[in-house]
mmCIF file of C-alpha atoms and ligand atoms in Angstrom:
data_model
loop_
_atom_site.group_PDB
_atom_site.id
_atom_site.type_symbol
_atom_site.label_atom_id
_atom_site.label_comp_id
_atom_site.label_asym_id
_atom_site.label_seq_id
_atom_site.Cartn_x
_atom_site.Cartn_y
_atom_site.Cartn_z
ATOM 1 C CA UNK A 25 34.941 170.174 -41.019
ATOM 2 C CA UNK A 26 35.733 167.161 -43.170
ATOM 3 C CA UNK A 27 37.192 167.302 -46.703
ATOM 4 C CA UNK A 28 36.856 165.078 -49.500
ATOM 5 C CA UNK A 29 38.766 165.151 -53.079
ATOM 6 C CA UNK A 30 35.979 162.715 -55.297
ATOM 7 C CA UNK A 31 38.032 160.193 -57.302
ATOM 8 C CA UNK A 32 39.100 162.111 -59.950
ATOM 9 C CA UNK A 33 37.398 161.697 -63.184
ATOM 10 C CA UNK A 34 39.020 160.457 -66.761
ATOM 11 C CA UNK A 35 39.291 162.549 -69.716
ATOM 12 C CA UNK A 36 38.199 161.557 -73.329
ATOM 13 C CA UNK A 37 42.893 161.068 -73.239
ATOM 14 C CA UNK A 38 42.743 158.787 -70.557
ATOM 15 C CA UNK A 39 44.809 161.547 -68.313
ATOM 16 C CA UNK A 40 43.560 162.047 -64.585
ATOM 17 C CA UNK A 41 42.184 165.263 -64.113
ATOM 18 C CA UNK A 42 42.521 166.262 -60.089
ATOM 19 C CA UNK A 43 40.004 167.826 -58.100
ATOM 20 C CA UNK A 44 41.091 171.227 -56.160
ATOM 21 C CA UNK A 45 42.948 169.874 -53.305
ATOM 22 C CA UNK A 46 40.820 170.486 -50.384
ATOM 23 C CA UNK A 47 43.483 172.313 -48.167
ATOM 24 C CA UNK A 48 44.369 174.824 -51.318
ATOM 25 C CA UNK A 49 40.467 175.571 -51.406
ATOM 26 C CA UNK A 50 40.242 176.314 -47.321
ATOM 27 C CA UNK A 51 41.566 178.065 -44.449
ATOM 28 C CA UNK A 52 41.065 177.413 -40.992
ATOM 29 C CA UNK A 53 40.774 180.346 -38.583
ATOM 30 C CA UNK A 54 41.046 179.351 -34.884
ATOM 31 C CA UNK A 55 42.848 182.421 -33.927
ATOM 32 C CA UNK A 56 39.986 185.056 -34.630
ATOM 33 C CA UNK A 57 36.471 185.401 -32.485
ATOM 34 C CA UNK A 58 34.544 188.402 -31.556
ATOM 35 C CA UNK A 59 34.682 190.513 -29.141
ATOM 36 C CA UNK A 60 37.959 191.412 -28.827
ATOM 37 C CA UNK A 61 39.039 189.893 -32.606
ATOM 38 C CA UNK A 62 42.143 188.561 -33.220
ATOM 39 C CA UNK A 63 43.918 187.444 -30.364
ATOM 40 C CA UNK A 64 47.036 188.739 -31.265
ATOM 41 C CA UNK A 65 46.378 192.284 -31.745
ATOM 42 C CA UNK A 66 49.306 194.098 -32.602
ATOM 43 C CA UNK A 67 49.302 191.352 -36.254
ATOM 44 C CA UNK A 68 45.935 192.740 -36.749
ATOM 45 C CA UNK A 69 46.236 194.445 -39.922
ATOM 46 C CA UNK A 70 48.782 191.756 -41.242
ATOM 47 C CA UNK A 71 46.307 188.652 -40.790
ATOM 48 C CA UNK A 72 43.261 191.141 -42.296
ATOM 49 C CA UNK A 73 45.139 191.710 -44.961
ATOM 50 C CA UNK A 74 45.969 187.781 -45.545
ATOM 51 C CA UNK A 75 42.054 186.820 -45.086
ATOM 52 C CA UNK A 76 41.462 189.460 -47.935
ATOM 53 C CA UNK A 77 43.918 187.885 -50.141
ATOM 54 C CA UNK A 78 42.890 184.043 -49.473
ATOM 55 C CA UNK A 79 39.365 185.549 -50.155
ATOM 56 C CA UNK A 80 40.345 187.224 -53.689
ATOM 57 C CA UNK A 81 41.984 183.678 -54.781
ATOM 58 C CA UNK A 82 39.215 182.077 -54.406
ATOM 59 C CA UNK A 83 39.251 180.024 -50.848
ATOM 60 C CA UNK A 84 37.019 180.287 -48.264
ATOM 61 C CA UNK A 85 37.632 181.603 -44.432
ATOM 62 C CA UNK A 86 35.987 178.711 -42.421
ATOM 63 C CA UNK A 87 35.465 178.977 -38.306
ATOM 64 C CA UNK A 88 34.549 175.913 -36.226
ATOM 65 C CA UNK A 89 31.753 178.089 -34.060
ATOM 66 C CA UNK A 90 30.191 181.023 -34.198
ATOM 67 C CA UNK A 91 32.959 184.014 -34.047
ATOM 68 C CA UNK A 92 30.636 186.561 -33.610
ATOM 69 C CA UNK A 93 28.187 187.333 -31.012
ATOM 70 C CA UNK A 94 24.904 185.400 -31.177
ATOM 71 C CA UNK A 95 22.549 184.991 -28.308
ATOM 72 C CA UNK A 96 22.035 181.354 -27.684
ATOM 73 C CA UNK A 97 17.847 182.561 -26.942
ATOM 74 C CA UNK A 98 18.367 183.413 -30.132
ATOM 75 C CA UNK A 99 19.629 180.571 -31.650
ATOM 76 C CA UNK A 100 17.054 178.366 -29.774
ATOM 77 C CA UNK A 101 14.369 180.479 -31.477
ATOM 78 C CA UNK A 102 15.329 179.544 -34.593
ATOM 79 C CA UNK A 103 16.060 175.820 -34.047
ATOM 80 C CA UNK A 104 12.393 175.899 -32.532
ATOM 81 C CA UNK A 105 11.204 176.261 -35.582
ATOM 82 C CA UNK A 106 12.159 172.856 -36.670
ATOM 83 C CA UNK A 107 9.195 171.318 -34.392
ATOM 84 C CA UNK A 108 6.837 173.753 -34.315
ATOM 85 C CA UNK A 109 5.367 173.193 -37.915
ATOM 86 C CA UNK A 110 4.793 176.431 -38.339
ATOM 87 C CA UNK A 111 5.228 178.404 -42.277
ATOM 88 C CA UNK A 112 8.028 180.108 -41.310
ATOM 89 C CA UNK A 113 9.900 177.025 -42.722
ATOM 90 C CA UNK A 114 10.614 178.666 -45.767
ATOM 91 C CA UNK A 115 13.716 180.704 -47.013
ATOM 92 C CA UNK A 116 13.495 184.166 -45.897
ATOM 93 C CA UNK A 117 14.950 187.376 -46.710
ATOM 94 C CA UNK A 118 15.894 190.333 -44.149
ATOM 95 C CA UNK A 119 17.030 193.726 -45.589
ATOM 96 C CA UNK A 120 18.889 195.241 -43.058
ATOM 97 C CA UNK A 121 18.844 198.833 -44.896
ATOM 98 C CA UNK A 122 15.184 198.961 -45.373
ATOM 99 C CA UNK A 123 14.889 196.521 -41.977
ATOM 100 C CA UNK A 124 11.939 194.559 -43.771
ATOM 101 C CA UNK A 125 11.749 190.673 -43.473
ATOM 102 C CA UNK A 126 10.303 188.790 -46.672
ATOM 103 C CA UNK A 127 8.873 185.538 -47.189
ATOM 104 C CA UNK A 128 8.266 184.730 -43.733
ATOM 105 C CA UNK A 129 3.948 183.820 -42.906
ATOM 106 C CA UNK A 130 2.473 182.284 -40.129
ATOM 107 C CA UNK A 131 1.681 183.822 -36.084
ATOM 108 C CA UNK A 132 2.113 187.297 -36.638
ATOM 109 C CA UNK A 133 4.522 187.368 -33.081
ATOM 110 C CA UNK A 134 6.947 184.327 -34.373
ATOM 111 C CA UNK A 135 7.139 186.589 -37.870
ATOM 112 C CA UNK A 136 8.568 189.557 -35.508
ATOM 113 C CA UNK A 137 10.380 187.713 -33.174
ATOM 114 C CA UNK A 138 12.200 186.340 -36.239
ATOM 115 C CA UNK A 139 12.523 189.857 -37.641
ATOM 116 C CA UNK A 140 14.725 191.038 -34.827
ATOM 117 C CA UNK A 141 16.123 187.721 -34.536
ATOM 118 C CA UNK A 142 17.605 188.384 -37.950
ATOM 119 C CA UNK A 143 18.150 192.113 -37.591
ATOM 120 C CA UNK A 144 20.488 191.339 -34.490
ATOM 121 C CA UNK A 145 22.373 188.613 -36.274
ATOM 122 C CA UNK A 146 22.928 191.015 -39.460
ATOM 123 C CA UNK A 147 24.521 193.682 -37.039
ATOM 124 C CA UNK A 148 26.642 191.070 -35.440
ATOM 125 C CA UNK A 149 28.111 189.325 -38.502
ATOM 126 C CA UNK A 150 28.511 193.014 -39.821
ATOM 127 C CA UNK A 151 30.314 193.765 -37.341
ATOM 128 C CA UNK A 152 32.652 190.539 -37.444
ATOM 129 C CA UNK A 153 33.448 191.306 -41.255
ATOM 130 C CA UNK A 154 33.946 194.960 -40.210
ATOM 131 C CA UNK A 155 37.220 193.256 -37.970
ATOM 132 C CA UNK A 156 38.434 190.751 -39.679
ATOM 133 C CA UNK A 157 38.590 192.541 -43.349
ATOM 134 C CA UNK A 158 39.884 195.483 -42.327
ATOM 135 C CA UNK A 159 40.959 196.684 -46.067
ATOM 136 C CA UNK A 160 37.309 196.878 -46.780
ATOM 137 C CA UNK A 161 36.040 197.913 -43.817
ATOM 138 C CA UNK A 162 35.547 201.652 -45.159
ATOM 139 C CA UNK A 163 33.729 200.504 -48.180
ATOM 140 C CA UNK A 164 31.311 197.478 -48.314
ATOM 141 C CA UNK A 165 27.311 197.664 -48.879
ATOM 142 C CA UNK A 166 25.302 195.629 -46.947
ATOM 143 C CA UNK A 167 23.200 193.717 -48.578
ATOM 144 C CA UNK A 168 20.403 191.120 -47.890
ATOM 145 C CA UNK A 169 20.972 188.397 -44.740
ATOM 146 C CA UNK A 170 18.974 185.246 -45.149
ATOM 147 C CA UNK A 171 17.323 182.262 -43.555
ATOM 148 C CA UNK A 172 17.287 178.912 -44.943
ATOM 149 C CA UNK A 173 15.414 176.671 -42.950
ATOM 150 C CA UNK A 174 14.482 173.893 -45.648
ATOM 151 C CA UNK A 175 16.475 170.776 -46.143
ATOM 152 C CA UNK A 176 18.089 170.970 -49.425
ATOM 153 C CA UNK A 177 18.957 167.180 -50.436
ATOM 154 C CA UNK A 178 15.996 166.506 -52.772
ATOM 155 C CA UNK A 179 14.600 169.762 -53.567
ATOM 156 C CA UNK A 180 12.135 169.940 -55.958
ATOM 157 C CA UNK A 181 13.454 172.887 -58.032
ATOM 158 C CA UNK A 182 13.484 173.776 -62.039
ATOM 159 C CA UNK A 183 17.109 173.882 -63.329
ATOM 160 C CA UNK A 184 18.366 177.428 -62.910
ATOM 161 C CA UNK A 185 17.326 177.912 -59.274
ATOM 162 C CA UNK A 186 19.159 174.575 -58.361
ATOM 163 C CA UNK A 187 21.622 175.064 -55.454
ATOM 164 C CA UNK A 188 22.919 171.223 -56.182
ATOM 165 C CA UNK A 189 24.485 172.354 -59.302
ATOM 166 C CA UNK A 190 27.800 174.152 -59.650
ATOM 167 C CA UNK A 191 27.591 177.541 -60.153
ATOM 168 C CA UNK A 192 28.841 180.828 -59.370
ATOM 169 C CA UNK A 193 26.440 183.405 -57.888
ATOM 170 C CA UNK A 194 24.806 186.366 -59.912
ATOM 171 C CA UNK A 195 21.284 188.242 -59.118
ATOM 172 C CA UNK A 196 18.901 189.134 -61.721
ATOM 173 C CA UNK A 197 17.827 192.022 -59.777
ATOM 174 C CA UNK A 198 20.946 193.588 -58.529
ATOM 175 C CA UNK A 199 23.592 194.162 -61.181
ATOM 176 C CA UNK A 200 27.210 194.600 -59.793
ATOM 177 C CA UNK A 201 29.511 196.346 -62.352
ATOM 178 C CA UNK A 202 32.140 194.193 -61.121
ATOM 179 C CA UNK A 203 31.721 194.583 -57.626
ATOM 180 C CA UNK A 204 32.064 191.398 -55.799
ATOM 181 C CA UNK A 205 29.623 189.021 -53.772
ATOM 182 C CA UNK A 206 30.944 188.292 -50.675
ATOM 183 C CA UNK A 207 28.630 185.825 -48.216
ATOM 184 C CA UNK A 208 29.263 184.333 -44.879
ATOM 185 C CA UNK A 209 27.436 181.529 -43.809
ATOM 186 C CA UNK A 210 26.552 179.637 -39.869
ATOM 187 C CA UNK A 211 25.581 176.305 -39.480
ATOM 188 C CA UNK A 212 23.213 176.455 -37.201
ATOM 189 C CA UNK A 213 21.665 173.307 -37.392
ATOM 190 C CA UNK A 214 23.070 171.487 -34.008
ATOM 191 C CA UNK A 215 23.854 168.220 -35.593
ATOM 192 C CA UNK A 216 23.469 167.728 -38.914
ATOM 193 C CA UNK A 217 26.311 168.971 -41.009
ATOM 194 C CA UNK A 218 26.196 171.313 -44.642
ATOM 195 C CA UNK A 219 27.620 169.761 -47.372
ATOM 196 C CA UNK A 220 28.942 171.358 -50.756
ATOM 197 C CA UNK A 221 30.733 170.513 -53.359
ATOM 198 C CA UNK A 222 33.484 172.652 -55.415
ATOM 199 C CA UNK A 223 35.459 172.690 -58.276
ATOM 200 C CA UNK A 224 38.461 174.697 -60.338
ATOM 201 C CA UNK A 225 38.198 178.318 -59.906
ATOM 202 C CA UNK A 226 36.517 181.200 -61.674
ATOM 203 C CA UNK A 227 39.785 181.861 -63.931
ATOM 204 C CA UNK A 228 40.039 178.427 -64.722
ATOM 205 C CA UNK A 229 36.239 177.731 -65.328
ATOM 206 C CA UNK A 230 35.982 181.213 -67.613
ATOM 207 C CA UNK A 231 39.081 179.697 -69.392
ATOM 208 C CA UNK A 232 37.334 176.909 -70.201
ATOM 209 C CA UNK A 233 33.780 178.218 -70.825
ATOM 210 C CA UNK A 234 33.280 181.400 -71.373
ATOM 211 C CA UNK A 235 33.541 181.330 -75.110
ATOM 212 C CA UNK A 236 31.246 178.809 -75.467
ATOM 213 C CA UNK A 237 28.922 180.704 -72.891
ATOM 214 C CA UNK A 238 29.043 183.823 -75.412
ATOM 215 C CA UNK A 239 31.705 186.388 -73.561
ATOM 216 C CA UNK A 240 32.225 187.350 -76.679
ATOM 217 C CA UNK A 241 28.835 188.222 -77.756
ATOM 218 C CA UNK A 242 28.107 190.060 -74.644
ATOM 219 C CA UNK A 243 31.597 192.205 -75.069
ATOM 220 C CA UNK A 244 30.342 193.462 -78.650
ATOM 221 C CA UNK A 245 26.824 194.169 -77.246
ATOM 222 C CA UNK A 246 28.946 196.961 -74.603
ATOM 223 C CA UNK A 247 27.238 198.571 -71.624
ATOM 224 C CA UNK A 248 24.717 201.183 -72.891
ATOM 225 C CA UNK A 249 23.015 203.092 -69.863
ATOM 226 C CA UNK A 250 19.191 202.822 -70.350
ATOM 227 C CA UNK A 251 17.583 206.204 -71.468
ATOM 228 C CA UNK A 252 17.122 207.788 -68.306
ATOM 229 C CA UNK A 253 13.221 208.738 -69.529
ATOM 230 C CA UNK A 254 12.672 205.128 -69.717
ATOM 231 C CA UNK A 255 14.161 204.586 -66.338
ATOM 232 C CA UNK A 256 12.199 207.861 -64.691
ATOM 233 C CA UNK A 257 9.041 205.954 -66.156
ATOM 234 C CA UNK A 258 9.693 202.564 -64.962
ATOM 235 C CA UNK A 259 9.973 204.031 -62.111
ATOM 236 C CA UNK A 260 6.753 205.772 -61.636
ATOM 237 C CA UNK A 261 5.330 202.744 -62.603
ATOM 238 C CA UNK A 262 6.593 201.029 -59.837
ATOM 239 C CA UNK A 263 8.717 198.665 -62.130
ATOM 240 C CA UNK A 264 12.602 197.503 -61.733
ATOM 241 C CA UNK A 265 14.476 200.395 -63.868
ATOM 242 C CA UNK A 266 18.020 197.767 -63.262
ATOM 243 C CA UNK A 267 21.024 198.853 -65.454
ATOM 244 C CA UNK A 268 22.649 195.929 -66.146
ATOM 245 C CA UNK A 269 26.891 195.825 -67.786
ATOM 246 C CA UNK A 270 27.913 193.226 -70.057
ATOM 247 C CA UNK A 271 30.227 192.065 -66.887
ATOM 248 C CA UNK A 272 26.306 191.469 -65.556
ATOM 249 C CA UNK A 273 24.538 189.494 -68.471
ATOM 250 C CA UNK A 274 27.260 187.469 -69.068
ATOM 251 C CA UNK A 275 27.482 186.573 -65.322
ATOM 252 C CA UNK A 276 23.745 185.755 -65.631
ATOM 253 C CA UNK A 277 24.124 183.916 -68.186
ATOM 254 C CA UNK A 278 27.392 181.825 -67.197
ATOM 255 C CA UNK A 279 24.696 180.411 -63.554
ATOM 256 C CA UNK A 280 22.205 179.365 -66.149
ATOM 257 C CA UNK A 281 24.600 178.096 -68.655
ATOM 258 C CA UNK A 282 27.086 175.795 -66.013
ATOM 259 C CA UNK A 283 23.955 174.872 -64.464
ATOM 260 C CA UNK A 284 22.895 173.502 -67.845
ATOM 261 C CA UNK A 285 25.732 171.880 -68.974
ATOM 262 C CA UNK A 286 25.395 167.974 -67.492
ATOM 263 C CA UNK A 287 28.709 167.155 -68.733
ATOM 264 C CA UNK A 288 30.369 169.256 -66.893
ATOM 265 C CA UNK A 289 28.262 169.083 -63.891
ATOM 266 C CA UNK A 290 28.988 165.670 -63.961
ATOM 267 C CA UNK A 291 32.390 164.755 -64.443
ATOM 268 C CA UNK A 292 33.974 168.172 -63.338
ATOM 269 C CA UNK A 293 36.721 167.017 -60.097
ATOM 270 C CA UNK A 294 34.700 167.554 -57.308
ATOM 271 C CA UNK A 295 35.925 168.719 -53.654
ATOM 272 C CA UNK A 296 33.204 167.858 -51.307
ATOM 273 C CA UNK A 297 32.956 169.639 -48.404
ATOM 274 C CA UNK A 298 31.484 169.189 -44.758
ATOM 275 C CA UNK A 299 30.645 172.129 -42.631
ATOM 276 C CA UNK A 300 30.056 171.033 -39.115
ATOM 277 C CA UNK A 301 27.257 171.927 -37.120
ATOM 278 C CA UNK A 302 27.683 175.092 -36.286
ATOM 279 C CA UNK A 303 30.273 176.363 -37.796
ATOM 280 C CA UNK A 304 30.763 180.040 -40.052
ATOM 281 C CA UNK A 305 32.218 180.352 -43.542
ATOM 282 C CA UNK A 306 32.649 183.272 -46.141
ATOM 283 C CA UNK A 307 33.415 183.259 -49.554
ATOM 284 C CA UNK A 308 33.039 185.672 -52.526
ATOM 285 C CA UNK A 309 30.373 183.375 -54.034
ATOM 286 C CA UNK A 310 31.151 184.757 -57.386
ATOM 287 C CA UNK A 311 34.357 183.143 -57.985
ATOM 288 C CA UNK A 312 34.056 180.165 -55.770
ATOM 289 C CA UNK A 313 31.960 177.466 -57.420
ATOM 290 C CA UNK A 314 29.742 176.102 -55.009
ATOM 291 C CA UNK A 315 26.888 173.392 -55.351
ATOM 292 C CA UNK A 316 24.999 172.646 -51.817
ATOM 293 C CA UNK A 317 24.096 168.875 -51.357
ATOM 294 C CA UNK A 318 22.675 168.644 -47.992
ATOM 295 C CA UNK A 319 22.095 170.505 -44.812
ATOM 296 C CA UNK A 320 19.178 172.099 -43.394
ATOM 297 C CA UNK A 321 19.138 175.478 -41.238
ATOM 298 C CA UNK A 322 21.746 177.979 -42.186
ATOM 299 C CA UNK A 323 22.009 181.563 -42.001
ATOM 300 C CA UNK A 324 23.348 183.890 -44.527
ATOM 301 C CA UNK A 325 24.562 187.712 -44.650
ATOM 302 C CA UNK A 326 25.575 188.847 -47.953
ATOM 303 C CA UNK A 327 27.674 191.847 -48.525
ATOM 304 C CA UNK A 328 28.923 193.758 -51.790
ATOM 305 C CA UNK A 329 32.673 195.059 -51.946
ATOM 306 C CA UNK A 330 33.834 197.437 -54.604
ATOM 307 C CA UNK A 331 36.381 196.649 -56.939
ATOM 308 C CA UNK A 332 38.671 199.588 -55.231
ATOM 309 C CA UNK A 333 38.459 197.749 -51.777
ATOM 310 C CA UNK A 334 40.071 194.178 -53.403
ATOM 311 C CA UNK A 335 43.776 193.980 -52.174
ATOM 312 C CA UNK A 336 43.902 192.271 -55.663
ATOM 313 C CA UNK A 337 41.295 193.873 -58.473
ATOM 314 C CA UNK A 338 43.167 192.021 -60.960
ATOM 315 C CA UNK A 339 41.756 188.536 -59.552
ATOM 316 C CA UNK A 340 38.596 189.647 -59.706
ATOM 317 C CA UNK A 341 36.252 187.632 -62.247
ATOM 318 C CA UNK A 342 35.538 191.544 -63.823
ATOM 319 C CA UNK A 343 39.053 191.792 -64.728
ATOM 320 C CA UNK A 344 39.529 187.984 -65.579
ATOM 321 C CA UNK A 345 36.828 188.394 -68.090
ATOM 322 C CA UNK A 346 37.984 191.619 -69.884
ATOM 323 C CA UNK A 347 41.377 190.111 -70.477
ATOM 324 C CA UNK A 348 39.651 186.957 -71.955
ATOM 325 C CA UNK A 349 37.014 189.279 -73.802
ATOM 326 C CA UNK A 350 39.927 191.748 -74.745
ATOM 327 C CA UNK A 351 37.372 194.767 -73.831
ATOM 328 C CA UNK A 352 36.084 196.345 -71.333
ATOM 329 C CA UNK A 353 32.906 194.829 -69.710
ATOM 330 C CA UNK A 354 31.535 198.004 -67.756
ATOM 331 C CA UNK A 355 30.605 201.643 -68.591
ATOM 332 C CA UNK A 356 32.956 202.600 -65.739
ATOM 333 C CA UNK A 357 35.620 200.393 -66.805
ATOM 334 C CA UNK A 358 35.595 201.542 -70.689
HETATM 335 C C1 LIG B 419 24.044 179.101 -52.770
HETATM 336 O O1 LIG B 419 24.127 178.400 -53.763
HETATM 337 O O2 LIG B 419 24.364 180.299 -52.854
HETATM 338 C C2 LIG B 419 23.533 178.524 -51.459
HETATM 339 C C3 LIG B 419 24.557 177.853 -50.653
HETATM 340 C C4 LIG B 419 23.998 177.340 -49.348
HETATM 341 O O3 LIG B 419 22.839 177.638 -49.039
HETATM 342 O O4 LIG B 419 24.723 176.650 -48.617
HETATM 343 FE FE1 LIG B 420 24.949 180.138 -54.949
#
């Protein structure tokens, strides 16, 4: 892992602004690896409970290998992929609650081979956060695990699906009420290393932006549940009947708009970040901005944790927002 603060940038005063300093934004966990877990036992609960906390205020866990079980046949499979010119070099998508792969074409054996390549590593890394987060061990949703076999220096991609820019993560098809985005990444390219960049916080960026982003148009608008007739009959048309909160359009709309602003994007302080080959982070992607640079092969499991899990709801960007918005910003939390 290497760490880099950029030079820090000059404000319109002439004042140095300071980029997070990289050991505030992450923490190094040598003392952790499945099976058995920690390696002192009997602190187990204690150092959960800490990984929680550094995850609710905004840093990111970061391993040097793998500390979960992966089968290195595995792990070759996917690396084979590299030479073989085949289409499964494209992102793809596993479900693991439906167990269907997306995006993946080609030979019809590499597609399954890659299916229960990625079912197997979705059980294992569920497993690992099942250990070392104990406080929400009882209550996360799996959600979808990912491939990402393309290089992503120089991607050709229109502005709101950028992963260069600094963002924080929301999906247009899954609205969270609050609930928190939690992802853990592997290197598992063997030499190259993943770089990202990050900024200020989620507190401090809302602080900042979130007026000008429209919080407070979103607030006024409320949370109205769609008419459940409507939904029934999106539905049976096989359409997307998605509820989403005002905690969920202005999310949406704070990825588009940071994406969008160039100003900030480029004279934000900027920590830069090197994940070596090989090596597993996790961060709650919502509240840690994050802008990938380089890097080519990484896999990604993504789960959802409810705000009644956090050790700390009151850090989460839900609550952040309301205080800012001076409303609530979810049915449930009206
Ligand atoms: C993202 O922006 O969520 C992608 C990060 C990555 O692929 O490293
Ligand atoms: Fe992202």
């Amino acid at each position: 892992m290497i760490l880099t603060n950029t030079p820090s940038n000059t404000t319109s005063t002439g004042t140095a602004r300071h980029a997070p300093a990289a050991t505030d934004v992450l923490v190094h966990i040598d003392n952790f690896k499945l099976p058995p877990g920690w390696s002192s036992p009997v602190d187990a609960a204690m150092l959960s409970r800490q990984c929680c906390e550094h995850l609710e205020d905004g840093r990111i866990l970061y391993f040097d290998g793998i500390p979960f079980e992966f089968p290195g046949e595995d792990l070759q499979f996917l690396l084979s992929q590299r030479q073989s010119g085949s289409r499964l070099h494209k992102n793809v998508s596993f479900r693991p609650r439906q167990d269907v792969l997306r995006g993946a074409a080609g030979d019809p054996a590499d597609v399954q081979r890659l299916k229960t390549v990625m079912r197997r590593y979705s059980q294992h890394v569920t497993s690992f956060i099942r250990h070392l987060l104990m406080p929400y061990t009882e209550h996360f949703q799996l959600d979808y695990a990912s491939f990402r076999p393309e290089q992503e220096e120089g991607r050709d991609l229109p502005v709101h699906k950028r992963n260069d820019l600094l963002h924080f993560d929301a999906f247009p098809t899954r609205p969270m009420h609050g609930r928190r985005i939690l992802r853990c990444f592997t290197n598992v390219n063997p030499t190259e290393g993943r770089i990202w960049n990050t900024t200020d916080g989620f507190s401090t960026l809302a602080g900042k932006f979130a007026a000008d982003a429209g919080l407070a148009g979103f607030a006024a608008h409320g949370s109205p549940r769609s008419n459940p007739l409507v939904r029934a009959l999106k539905k049976a048309f096989g359409m997307k009947a998605v509820d989403h909160s005002a905690y969920d359009r202005f999310m949406l709309r704070f990825h588009d708009y940071l994406k969008e602003n160039t100003d900030f994007q480029q004279s934000c302080p900027k920590t830069r970040i090197e994940y070596a080959p090989g090596s597993t982070w996790l961060c709650y992607t919502d509240s840690v901005p994050h802008a990938v640079l380089s890097g080519q092969y990484a896999l990604e499991q993504t789960f959802i944790i409810p705000l009644q899990a956090l050790v700390a709801p009151e850090k989460s960007p839900l609550r952040v927002l309301e205080k800012l918005a001076g409303m609530p910003l979810t049915a449930q939390s009206a």
